[in-house]
CSV table of N, CA and C in Angstrom, one decimal:
chain,number,residue,atom,x,y,z
A,251,UNK,N,7.3,-32.3,-0.1
A,251,UNK,CA,5.9,-31.3,-0.5
A,251,UNK,C,4.7,-31.7,-0.3
A,252,UNK,N,4.1,-30.8,0.5
A,252,UNK,CA,2.4,-31.6,0.5
A,252,UNK,C,1.7,-30.2,-1.1
A,253,UNK,N,0.4,-31.0,-1.4
A,253,UNK,CA,-0.4,-30.1,-2.4
A,253,UNK,C,-1.0,-28.5,-1.9
A,254,UNK,N,-0.6,-27.7,-2.3
A,254,UNK,CA,-2.2,-26.4,-1.2
A,254,UNK,C,-3.6,-27.5,-1.0
A,255,UNK,N,-3.8,-26.5,0.6
A,255,UNK,CA,-5.1,-27.2,0.8
A,255,UNK,C,-4.9,-28.7,1.6
A,256,UNK,N,-4.4,-29.2,1.7
A,256,UNK,CA,-3.8,-30.3,2.3
A,256,UNK,C,-3.5,-30.6,3.6
A,257,UNK,N,-3.7,-31.8,4.6
A,257,UNK,CA,-3.6,-30.9,5.5
A,257,UNK,C,-2.2,-31.0,6.4
A,258,UNK,N,-1.3,-30.8,5.6
A,258,UNK,CA,0.3,-30.2,5.4
A,258,UNK,C,-0.3,-28.7,5.1
A,259,UNK,N,-0.5,-29.0,4.8
A,259,UNK,CA,-0.9,-26.9,4.5
A,259,UNK,C,-0.6,-26.1,5.8
A,260,UNK,N,-0.4,-26.0,6.8
A,260,UNK,CA,-0.8,-25.1,7.7
A,260,UNK,C,-0.2,-23.9,8.3
A,261,UNK,N,0.9,-24.5,7.4
A,261,UNK,CA,2.2,-22.9,7.7
A,261,UNK,C,1.8,-21.7,6.5
A,262,UNK,N,1.1,-21.4,5.7
A,262,UNK,CA,1.3,-20.1,5.1
A,262,UNK,C,-0.4,-20.4,4.2
A,263,UNK,N,-0.5,-19.2,3.7
A,263,UNK,CA,-1.5,-18.6,3.1
A,263,UNK,C,-1.8,-19.2,1.4
A,264,UNK,N,-2.5,-19.6,0.4
A,264,UNK,CA,-2.0,-20.2,-1.2
A,264,UNK,C,-2.1,-18.4,-1.6
A,265,UNK,N,-1.6,-18.8,-2.6
A,265,UNK,CA,-1.5,-17.8,-3.1
A,265,UNK,C,-2.2,-16.6,-3.5
A,266,UNK,N,-1.9,-15.4,-3.0
A,266,UNK,CA,-2.5,-14.2,-3.5
A,266,UNK,C,-4.1,-13.9,-3.6
A,267,UNK,N,-4.4,-13.4,-3.5
A,267,UNK,CA,-6.7,-13.1,-3.9
A,267,UNK,C,-6.3,-12.0,-4.0
A,268,UNK,N,-6.1,-11.7,-5.1
A,268,UNK,CA,-6.5,-12.1,-6.6
A,268,UNK,C,-8.5,-10.4,-6.4
A,269,UNK,N,-7.8,-9.2,-6.7
A,269,UNK,CA,-9.7,-8.7,-6.8
A,269,UNK,C,-9.7,-8.6,-8.1
A,270,UNK,N,-9.2,-8.3,-9.5
A,270,UNK,CA,-8.7,-7.7,-9.9
A,270,UNK,C,-7.9,-7.1,-11.7
A,271,UNK,N,-7.8,-8.2,-12.5
A,271,UNK,CA,-6.1,-7.9,-13.2
A,271,UNK,C,-5.3,-8.3,-12.3
A,272,UNK,N,-4.7,-7.5,-11.8
A,272,UNK,CA,-2.7,-7.5,-11.5
A,272,UNK,C,-3.3,-7.2,-9.6
A,273,UNK,N,-4.1,-6.5,-9.6
A,273,UNK,CA,-4.2,-6.3,-7.9
A,273,UNK,C,-5.0,-7.5,-7.7
A,274,UNK,N,-3.9,-7.3,-5.9
A,274,UNK,CA,-4.1,-8.3,-5.2
A,274,UNK,C,-4.3,-8.0,-3.7
A,275,UNK,N,-5.0,-8.5,-3.2
A,275,UNK,CA,-4.9,-8.2,-1.3
A,275,UNK,C,-3.0,-7.9,-0.4
A,276,UNK,N,-2.3,-7.4,-0.3
A,276,UNK,CA,-1.0,-7.9,0.3
A,276,UNK,C,-1.8,-8.0,1.5
A,277,UNK,N,-1.0,-9.3,2.0
A,277,UNK,CA,-0.8,-10.4,3.8
A,277,UNK,C,-0.4,-9.0,4.3
A,278,UNK,N,0.2,-8.0,3.6
A,278,UNK,CA,1.0,-7.2,5.1
A,278,UNK,C,-0.2,-6.2,5.7
A,279,UNK,N,-1.0,-6.2,5.1
A,279,UNK,CA,-2.2,-5.1,5.6
A,279,UNK,C,-3.2,-5.6,5.2
A,280,UNK,N,-3.6,-7.7,5.9
A,280,UNK,CA,-4.7,-7.9,6.4
A,280,UNK,C,-4.6,-8.2,8.1
A,281,UNK,N,-5.2,-7.8,9.1
A,281,UNK,CA,-5.3,-8.4,10.3
A,281,UNK,C,-6.1,-9.3,10.3
A,282,UNK,N,-5.8,-10.1,11.7
A,282,UNK,CA,-6.5,-11.6,11.6
A,282,UNK,C,-6.9,-11.4,13.1
A,283,UNK,N,-7.9,-12.3,13.2
A,283,UNK,CA,-8.7,-12.2,14.9
A,283,UNK,C,-9.0,-13.5,14.8
A,284,UNK,N,-8.8,-13.7,15.8
A,284,UNK,CA,-9.5,-16.1,15.9
A,284,UNK,C,-9.8,-15.4,16.7
A,285,UNK,N,-11.6,-16.5,17.0
A,285,UNK,CA,-11.3,-16.2,18.6
A,285,UNK,C,-13.0,-17.8,18.4
A,286,UNK,N,-14.0,-18.3,18.8
A,286,UNK,CA,-14.5,-19.1,19.4
A,286,UNK,C,-15.3,-18.8,19.4
A,287,UNK,N,-16.0,-20.3,17.8
A,287,UNK,CA,-17.4,-19.7,17.9
A,287,UNK,C,-18.6,-20.6,18.0
A,288,UNK,N,-19.2,-19.6,17.6
A,288,UNK,CA,-21.1,-19.9,19.1
A,288,UNK,C,-21.6,-21.5,18.3
A,289,UNK,N,-22.5,-21.1,19.0
A,289,UNK,CA,-23.7,-22.6,19.2
A,289,UNK,C,-23.3,-23.2,19.7
A,290,UNK,N,-24.3,-24.5,19.0
A,290,UNK,CA,-23.8,-26.2,19.7
A,290,UNK,C,-22.1,-26.6,18.1
A,291,UNK,N,-21.9,-27.6,19.1
A,291,UNK,CA,-20.1,-28.5,18.6
A,291,UNK,C,-20.3,-29.2,19.2
A,292,UNK,N,-19.9,-29.2,21.1
A,292,UNK,CA,-19.3,-30.1,21.7
A,292,UNK,C,-18.1,-29.5,22.1
A,293,UNK,N,-16.9,-30.3,22.5
A,293,UNK,CA,-16.0,-30.5,22.9
A,293,UNK,C,-14.9,-29.7,21.8
A,294,UNK,N,-15.2,-29.4,20.8
A,294,UNK,CA,-14.7,-28.9,19.1
A,294,UNK,C,-14.2,-27.9,19.9
A,295,UNK,N,-16.2,-27.3,19.9
A,295,UNK,CA,-16.0,-25.6,19.4
A,295,UNK,C,-15.3,-25.3,20.5
A,296,UNK,N,-16.2,-25.9,22.8
A,296,UNK,CA,-15.7,-25.1,23.2
A,296,UNK,C,-13.6,-25.5,23.2
A,297,UNK,N,-12.8,-25.7,22.2
A,297,UNK,CA,-11.7,-25.7,22.3
A,297,UNK,C,-10.9,-24.6,21.5
A,298,UNK,N,-11.3,-24.5,20.5
A,298,UNK,CA,-10.9,-24.2,19.2
A,298,UNK,C,-11.6,-23.2,18.8
A,299,UNK,N,-10.5,-22.1,18.9
A,299,UNK,CA,-10.6,-20.0,18.0
A,299,UNK,C,-10.3,-20.8,16.5
A,300,UNK,N,-11.7,-21.4,16.5
A,300,UNK,CA,-12.1,-22.0,14.3
A,300,UNK,C,-13.4,-20.2,13.8
A,301,UNK,N,-13.6,-19.4,14.8
A,301,UNK,CA,-14.2,-18.1,14.5
A,301,UNK,C,-13.6,-17.3,13.4
A,302,UNK,N,-13.2,-16.6,13.0
A,302,UNK,CA,-11.9,-16.5,11.8
A,302,UNK,C,-12.7,-14.6,11.3
A,303,UNK,N,-12.6,-13.4,11.6
A,303,UNK,CA,-12.7,-11.6,12.0
A,303,UNK,C,-10.9,-11.4,10.7
A,304,UNK,N,-11.1,-10.8,9.3
A,304,UNK,CA,-10.8,-10.6,9.1
A,304,UNK,C,-10.5,-9.1,9.1
A,305,UNK,N,-9.5,-8.5,8.9
A,305,UNK,CA,-9.3,-6.7,8.9
A,305,UNK,C,-9.4,-6.1,7.4
A,306,UNK,N,-9.4,-5.3,6.5
A,306,UNK,CA,-8.5,-4.4,5.7
A,306,UNK,C,-9.0,-2.9,5.5
A,307,UNK,N,-8.0,-1.6,6.0
A,307,UNK,CA,-7.7,-1.1,6.1
A,307,UNK,C,-8.0,-0.3,4.7
A,308,UNK,N,-9.2,-0.6,4.3
A,308,UNK,CA,-9.5,0.8,3.0
A,308,UNK,C,-9.1,1.7,2.5
A,309,UNK,N,-9.2,2.5,3.5
A,309,UNK,CA,-9.3,4.0,3.9
A,309,UNK,C,-7.2,4.5,3.5
A,310,UNK,N,-6.3,3.9,4.1
A,310,UNK,CA,-4.8,3.8,4.5
A,310,UNK,C,-4.3,3.0,3.1
A,311,UNK,N,-5.5,2.1,2.5
A,311,UNK,CA,-4.1,0.8,1.7
A,311,UNK,C,-3.4,1.9,0.7
A,312,UNK,N,-2.6,1.9,0.1
A,312,UNK,CA,-1.9,1.9,-1.4
A,312,UNK,C,-1.7,1.1,-2.6
A,313,UNK,N,-3.0,-0.1,-1.8
A,313,UNK,CA,-2.9,-1.6,-2.7
A,313,UNK,C,-3.5,-0.7,-4.2
A,314,UNK,N,-4.3,-0.6,-3.8
A,314,UNK,CA,-5.9,-0.2,-5.1
A,314,UNK,C,-5.0,1.0,-6.0
A,315,UNK,N,-5.6,1.0,-6.6
A,315,UNK,CA,-5.2,2.7,-7.6
A,315,UNK,C,-6.5,3.7,-7.0
A,316,UNK,N,-5.9,4.6,-6.9
A,316,UNK,CA,-6.4,6.2,-6.1
A,316,UNK,C,-7.9,5.7,-6.2
A,317,UNK,N,-8.3,5.2,-8.0
A,317,UNK,CA,-10.2,5.6,-8.5
A,317,UNK,C,-10.7,4.4,-8.7
A,318,UNK,N,-10.1,2.9,-7.9
A,318,UNK,CA,-10.5,2.6,-6.9
A,318,UNK,C,-10.9,2.6,-5.9
A,319,UNK,N,-10.0,2.9,-5.0
A,319,UNK,CA,-10.0,3.2,-3.7
A,319,UNK,C,-10.9,4.2,-3.9
A,320,UNK,N,-11.4,5.5,-4.7
A,320,UNK,CA,-12.1,5.7,-4.0
A,320,UNK,C,-13.8,5.4,-4.1
A,321,UNK,N,-14.0,4.7,-5.2
A,321,UNK,CA,-15.1,3.9,-5.7
A,321,UNK,C,-15.6,2.7,-4.6
A,322,UNK,N,-14.8,2.2,-4.3
A,322,UNK,CA,-14.4,1.7,-2.7
A,322,UNK,C,-15.3,1.7,-1.6
A,323,UNK,N,-15.5,3.2,-1.4
A,323,UNK,CA,-15.0,4.1,-0.5
A,323,UNK,C,-16.1,4.6,0.1
A,324,UNK,N,-16.9,5.3,-1.1
A,324,UNK,CA,-18.2,5.1,-1.5
A,324,UNK,C,-19.1,4.1,-1.5
A,325,UNK,N,-19.0,2.9,-2.1
A,325,UNK,CA,-19.5,2.1,-2.1
A,325,UNK,C,-19.5,1.3,-0.8
A,326,UNK,N,-18.6,0.6,-0.1
A,326,UNK,CA,-18.9,0.2,1.1
A,326,UNK,C,-19.2,1.4,2.3
A,327,UNK,N,-19.7,2.3,1.7
A,327,UNK,CA,-19.2,3.6,3.2
A,327,UNK,C,-20.7,2.8,3.8
A,328,UNK,N,-21.3,1.9,4.6
A,328,UNK,CA,-21.9,1.3,5.5
A,328,UNK,C,-21.4,0.2,6.5
A,329,UNK,N,-20.3,-0.7,5.7
A,329,UNK,CA,-20.0,-0.9,6.0
A,329,UNK,C,-18.4,-0.3,7.2
A,330,UNK,N,-18.2,0.4,6.9
A,330,UNK,CA,-17.2,1.4,7.0
A,330,UNK,C,-17.0,1.3,8.3
A,331,UNK,N,-15.8,1.0,9.2
A,331,UNK,CA,-15.9,1.2,10.8
A,331,UNK,C,-14.3,2.0,10.3
A,332,UNK,N,-14.4,3.8,10.6
A,332,UNK,CA,-12.8,3.7,10.7
A,332,UNK,C,-12.2,3.6,9.2
A,333,UNK,N,-13.5,3.9,7.6
A,333,UNK,CA,-12.0,3.1,6.7
A,333,UNK,C,-11.3,2.0,7.5
A,334,UNK,N,-12.2,0.7,7.6
A,334,UNK,CA,-11.4,-0.3,7.8
A,334,UNK,C,-13.2,-1.3,7.5
A,335,UNK,N,-12.6,-1.8,6.3
A,335,UNK,CA,-13.8,-3.3,6.1
A,335,UNK,C,-13.5,-4.6,7.2
A,336,UNK,N,-14.4,-5.3,7.8
A,336,UNK,CA,-14.7,-6.1,8.4
A,336,UNK,C,-15.4,-7.3,7.9
A,337,UNK,N,-14.8,-9.0,8.1
A,337,UNK,CA,-15.1,-9.9,7.0
A,337,UNK,C,-15.3,-11.3,8.1
A,338,UNK,N,-16.6,-11.8,8.6
A,338,UNK,CA,-16.5,-12.0,9.5
A,338,UNK,C,-16.7,-13.9,8.7
A,339,UNK,N,-15.8,-14.9,9.3
A,339,UNK,CA,-16.8,-16.5,8.9
A,339,UNK,C,-15.7,-17.4,9.5
A,340,UNK,N,-17.3,-18.2,10.0
A,340,UNK,CA,-17.4,-19.5,11.2
A,340,UNK,C,-18.5,-20.7,10.2
A,341,UNK,N,-18.8,-20.8,9.4
A,341,UNK,CA,-19.0,-21.7,9.3
A,341,UNK,C,-18.0,-23.4,9.2
A,342,UNK,N,-16.8,-23.0,9.4
A,342,UNK,CA,-16.5,-24.7,8.1
A,342,UNK,C,-15.3,-25.2,10.4
A,343,UNK,N,-15.5,-26.6,10.7
A,343,UNK,CA,-14.5,-26.6,12.5
A,343,UNK,C,-13.8,-26.1,11.9
A,344,UNK,N,-12.8,-25.9,10.4
A,344,UNK,CA,-11.4,-25.7,10.2
A,344,UNK,C,-11.1,-24.8,10.7
A,345,UNK,N,-9.7,-23.2,11.4
A,345,UNK,CA,-9.7,-22.5,11.3
A,345,UNK,C,-8.9,-22.2,9.6
A,346,UNK,N,-8.6,-22.4,9.4
A,346,UNK,CA,-7.5,-22.5,8.2
A,346,UNK,C,-9.1,-22.4,6.8
A,347,UNK,N,-9.4,-23.5,6.6
A,347,UNK,CA,-11.3,-23.2,5.7
A,347,UNK,C,-11.5,-22.8,6.0
A,348,UNK,N,-12.3,-21.7,7.7
A,348,UNK,CA,-13.0,-19.9,7.9
A,348,UNK,C,-11.8,-19.3,7.3
A,349,UNK,N,-10.1,-19.1,7.0
A,349,UNK,CA,-9.1,-18.3,7.0
A,349,UNK,C,-9.3,-18.2,4.9
A,350,UNK,N,-9.4,-19.2,4.7
A,350,UNK,CA,-9.8,-19.0,3.0
A,350,UNK,C,-10.8,-18.3,2.4
A,351,UNK,N,-12.4,-19.0,4.0
A,351,UNK,CA,-13.3,-18.7,3.7
A,351,UNK,C,-13.2,-17.0,3.4
A,352,UNK,N,-13.2,-16.8,4.3
A,352,UNK,CA,-12.9,-15.1,5.6
A,352,UNK,C,-12.2,-14.0,3.5
A,353,UNK,N,-10.7,-14.8,3.8
A,353,UNK,CA,-10.7,-14.1,2.5
A,353,UNK,C,-10.6,-14.0,1.0
A,354,UNK,N,-11.9,-15.0,0.7
A,354,UNK,CA,-12.2,-15.4,-0.9
A,354,UNK,C,-13.6,-13.9,-0.1
A,355,UNK,N,-13.9,-14.8,0.8
A,355,UNK,CA,-15.1,-13.3,0.1
A,355,UNK,C,-14.8,-12.1,0.2
A,356,UNK,N,-13.9,-11.8,1.5
A,356,UNK,CA,-12.2,-10.0,0.9
A,356,UNK,C,-12.9,-9.5,-0.5
A,357,UNK,N,-12.2,-10.2,-0.5
A,357,UNK,CA,-11.9,-9.3,-1.6
A,357,UNK,C,-12.5,-10.3,-3.3
A,358,UNK,N,-13.7,-11.1,-3.1
A,358,UNK,CA,-15.1,-10.1,-3.7
A,358,UNK,C,-15.7,-9.3,-3.8
A,359,UNK,N,-15.4,-8.7,-2.1
A,359,UNK,CA,-16.1,-7.5,-1.6
A,359,UNK,C,-15.7,-6.5,-2.9
A,360,UNK,N,-14.3,-7.1,-2.7
A,360,UNK,CA,-13.6,-5.4,-2.7
A,360,UNK,C,-13.6,-5.3,-3.9
A,361,UNK,N,-13.8,-6.6,-4.6
A,361,UNK,CA,-13.9,-6.5,-6.6
A,361,UNK,C,-15.1,-6.2,-7.0
A,362,UNK,N,-16.5,-6.1,-6.8
A,362,UNK,CA,-17.4,-5.9,-6.6
A,362,UNK,C,-17.5,-4.9,-6.4
A,363,UNK,N,-16.8,-3.7,-5.7
A,363,UNK,CA,-17.0,-2.2,-4.7
A,363,UNK,C,-16.3,-1.9,-6.1
A,364,UNK,N,-15.1,-2.3,-6.8
A,364,UNK,CA,-13.7,-1.2,-7.5
A,364,UNK,C,-15.0,-1.9,-9.3
A,365,UNK,N,-15.6,-2.1,-9.1
A,365,UNK,CA,-16.3,-2.4,-10.4
A,365,UNK,C,-17.0,-1.3,-11.5
A,366,UNK,N,-15.9,-1.0,-12.6
A,366,UNK,CA,-16.8,0.2,-12.9
A,366,UNK,C,-17.6,0.1,-13.0
A,367,UNK,N,-18.7,1.7,-12.9
A,367,UNK,CA,-19.7,2.0,-13.0
A,367,UNK,C,-20.0,1.2,-14.3
A,368,UNK,N,-22.1,0.7,-14.3
A,368,UNK,CA,-21.9,0.1,-16.0
A,368,UNK,C,-22.3,1.4,-16.6
A,369,UNK,N,-22.8,1.1,-17.6
A,369,UNK,CA,-23.0,2.4,-20.0
A,369,UNK,C,-24.0,2.2,-18.2
A,370,UNK,N,-25.2,3.9,-18.2
A,370,UNK,CA,-25.4,4.5,-18.9
A,370,UNK,C,-26.3,3.5,-19.9
A,371,UNK,N,-28.0,3.3,-19.9
A,371,UNK,CA,-28.7,3.1,-20.4
A,371,UNK,C,-29.7,4.1,-21.8
A,372,UNK,N,-29.9,3.7,-22.7
A,372,UNK,CA,-29.6,4.5,-23.9
A,372,UNK,C,-31.6,4.3,-24.3
A,373,UNK,N,-32.3,4.9,-23.7
A,373,UNK,CA,-33.5,4.1,-23.4
A,373,UNK,C,-33.5,4.6,-25.5
A,374,UNK,N,-34.5,4.1,-25.8
A,374,UNK,CA,-35.3,3.0,-26.4
A,374,UNK,C,-36.7,3.6,-26.8
A,375,UNK,N,-36.6,3.4,-28.8
A,375,UNK,CA,-38.4,3.5,-28.5
A,375,UNK,C,-39.3,2.6,-28.9
A,376,UNK,N,-40.0,2.0,-29.7
A,376,UNK,CA,-40.8,1.0,-30.6
A,376,UNK,C,-41.6,1.5,-31.3
A,377,UNK,N,-41.6,0.6,-32.3
A,377,UNK,CA,-41.3,1.5,-33.3
A,377,UNK,C,-42.7,1.5,-33.6
A,378,UNK,N,-43.5,2.3,-34.3
A,378,UNK,CA,-45.4,2.4,-34.8
A,378,UNK,C,-45.5,1.5,-35.3
A,379,UNK,N,-45.0,0.6,-36.5
A,379,UNK,CA,-45.5,-0.3,-36.7
A,379,UNK,C,-45.8,-1.6,-35.8
A,380,UNK,N,-45.0,-1.7,-34.9
A,380,UNK,CA,-44.4,-2.7,-33.5
A,380,UNK,C,-45.7,-2.1,-32.6
A,381,UNK,N,-45.9,-1.3,-32.2
A,381,UNK,CA,-47.0,-0.7,-31.1
A,381,UNK,C,-49.0,-1.1,-31.7
A,382,UNK,N,-48.6,-1.2,-33.6
A,382,UNK,CA,-50.3,-1.0,-34.3
A,382,UNK,C,-50.4,-2.2,-34.5
A,383,UNK,N,-49.5,-3.4,-34.2
A,383,UNK,CA,-49.9,-5.2,-35.0
A,383,UNK,C,-49.7,-4.7,-33.6
A,384,UNK,N,-49.1,-5.0,-32.0
A,384,UNK,CA,-49.4,-4.9,-30.6
A,384,UNK,C,-50.9,-5.6,-30.4
A,385,UNK,N,-51.9,-4.0,-30.9
A,385,UNK,CA,-53.3,-3.2,-30.1
A,385,UNK,C,-53.9,-3.8,-30.8
A,386,UNK,N,-53.6,-4.0,-32.3
A,386,UNK,CA,-53.9,-5.0,-33.5
A,386,UNK,C,-55.2,-6.5,-32.8
A,387,UNK,N,-53.8,-7.3,-32.9
A,387,UNK,CA,-53.5,-8.0,-31.7
A,387,UNK,C,-53.8,-8.8,-30.2
A,388,UNK,N,-54.1,-7.5,-29.6
A,388,UNK,CA,-54.7,-7.3,-28.3
A,388,UNK,C,-56.5,-7.4,-28.5
A,389,UNK,N,-56.6,-6.5,-30.0
A,389,UNK,CA,-58.1,-6.9,-29.9
A,389,UNK,C,-58.3,-7.2,-30.4
A,390,UNK,N,-58.1,-8.3,-31.5
A,390,UNK,CA,-58.4,-9.9,-31.6
A,390,UNK,C,-58.2,-10.7,-31.2
A,391,UNK,N,-57.5,-10.1,-29.3
A,391,UNK,CA,-57.9,-12.0,-28.7
A,391,UNK,C,-58.7,-11.6,-27.7
A,392,UNK,N,-58.6,-10.3,-27.2
A,392,UNK,CA,-60.8,-9.9,-27.3
A,392,UNK,C,-61.6,-10.2,-27.6
A,393,UNK,N,-61.4,-9.9,-28.5
A,393,UNK,CA,-62.6,-10.4,-29.9
A,393,UNK,C,-63.3,-12.1,-29.0
A,394,UNK,N,-62.1,-12.8,-29.2
A,394,UNK,CA,-62.0,-14.4,-29.3
A,394,UNK,C,-63.2,-14.7,-28.0
A,395,UNK,N,-62.5,-13.3,-27.0
A,395,UNK,CA,-62.3,-14.1,-25.6
A,395,UNK,C,-64.2,-13.6,-26.0
A,396,UNK,N,-64.4,-11.9,-26.0
A,396,UNK,CA,-65.7,-11.8,-26.2
A,396,UNK,C,-66.9,-13.4,-26.4
A,397,UNK,N,-66.3,-13.6,-27.6
A,397,UNK,CA,-67.5,-14.5,-28.1
A,397,UNK,C,-67.6,-15.3,-27.0
A,398,UNK,N,-66.6,-15.4,-26.2
A,398,UNK,CA,-66.3,-17.0,-25.9
A,398,UNK,C,-68.3,-16.8,-24.6
A,399,UNK,N,-68.1,-15.6,-24.3
A,399,UNK,CA,-69.0,-15.8,-22.8
A,399,UNK,C,-70.7,-15.7,-24.6
A,400,UNK,N,-71.4,-16.7,-23.1
A,400,UNK,CA,-72.9,-17.3,-24.0
A,400,UNK,C,-74.0,-16.3,-23.8
A,401,UNK,N,-73.7,-15.8,-24.1
A,401,UNK,CA,-74.5,-14.5,-24.0
A,401,UNK,C,-75.0,-14.5,-24.6
A,402,UNK,N,-75.6,-14.8,-26.1
A,402,UNK,CA,-76.4,-14.4,-27.3
A,402,UNK,C,-77.2,-16.0,-27.1
A,403,UNK,N,-76.9,-17.2,-26.4
A,403,UNK,CA,-76.6,-18.3,-26.5
A,403,UNK,C,-78.4,-18.5,-26.1
A,404,UNK,N,-79.2,-18.2,-26.0
A,404,UNK,CA,-80.2,-18.9,-25.1
A,404,UNK,C,-81.7,-18.8,-26.4
């Protein structure tokens, strides 16, 4: 048996891509599309479909908890087309590596979009003593700098 990611492992994707906790991208809901990469590259680029486009129907998925789904739909609204999020990868010559890159990108995009909002910042006040000390030190620094001028030296 060949280890995952080696030359002979072209038949299946590696372990499911975890979004967060026990939630992962279901392989059945991922839609793959392959095309030729653009740009220079010679004969290889002209003959192989190495660019990968990965689509995931966020609006209709049952894989995400309802709260996460709502959050992701709201945060990714600008990227969605009819509720579907799309990710492209074409930096590698190998379609297989581009598939992995696209899947990891999609998983991290969804992890970021479903993350809980940060806790609200509780405003703090600078203590009176600290503020007075800061002003006193500024005044001392100002006096030192004023003393460097050559005004009274003639």
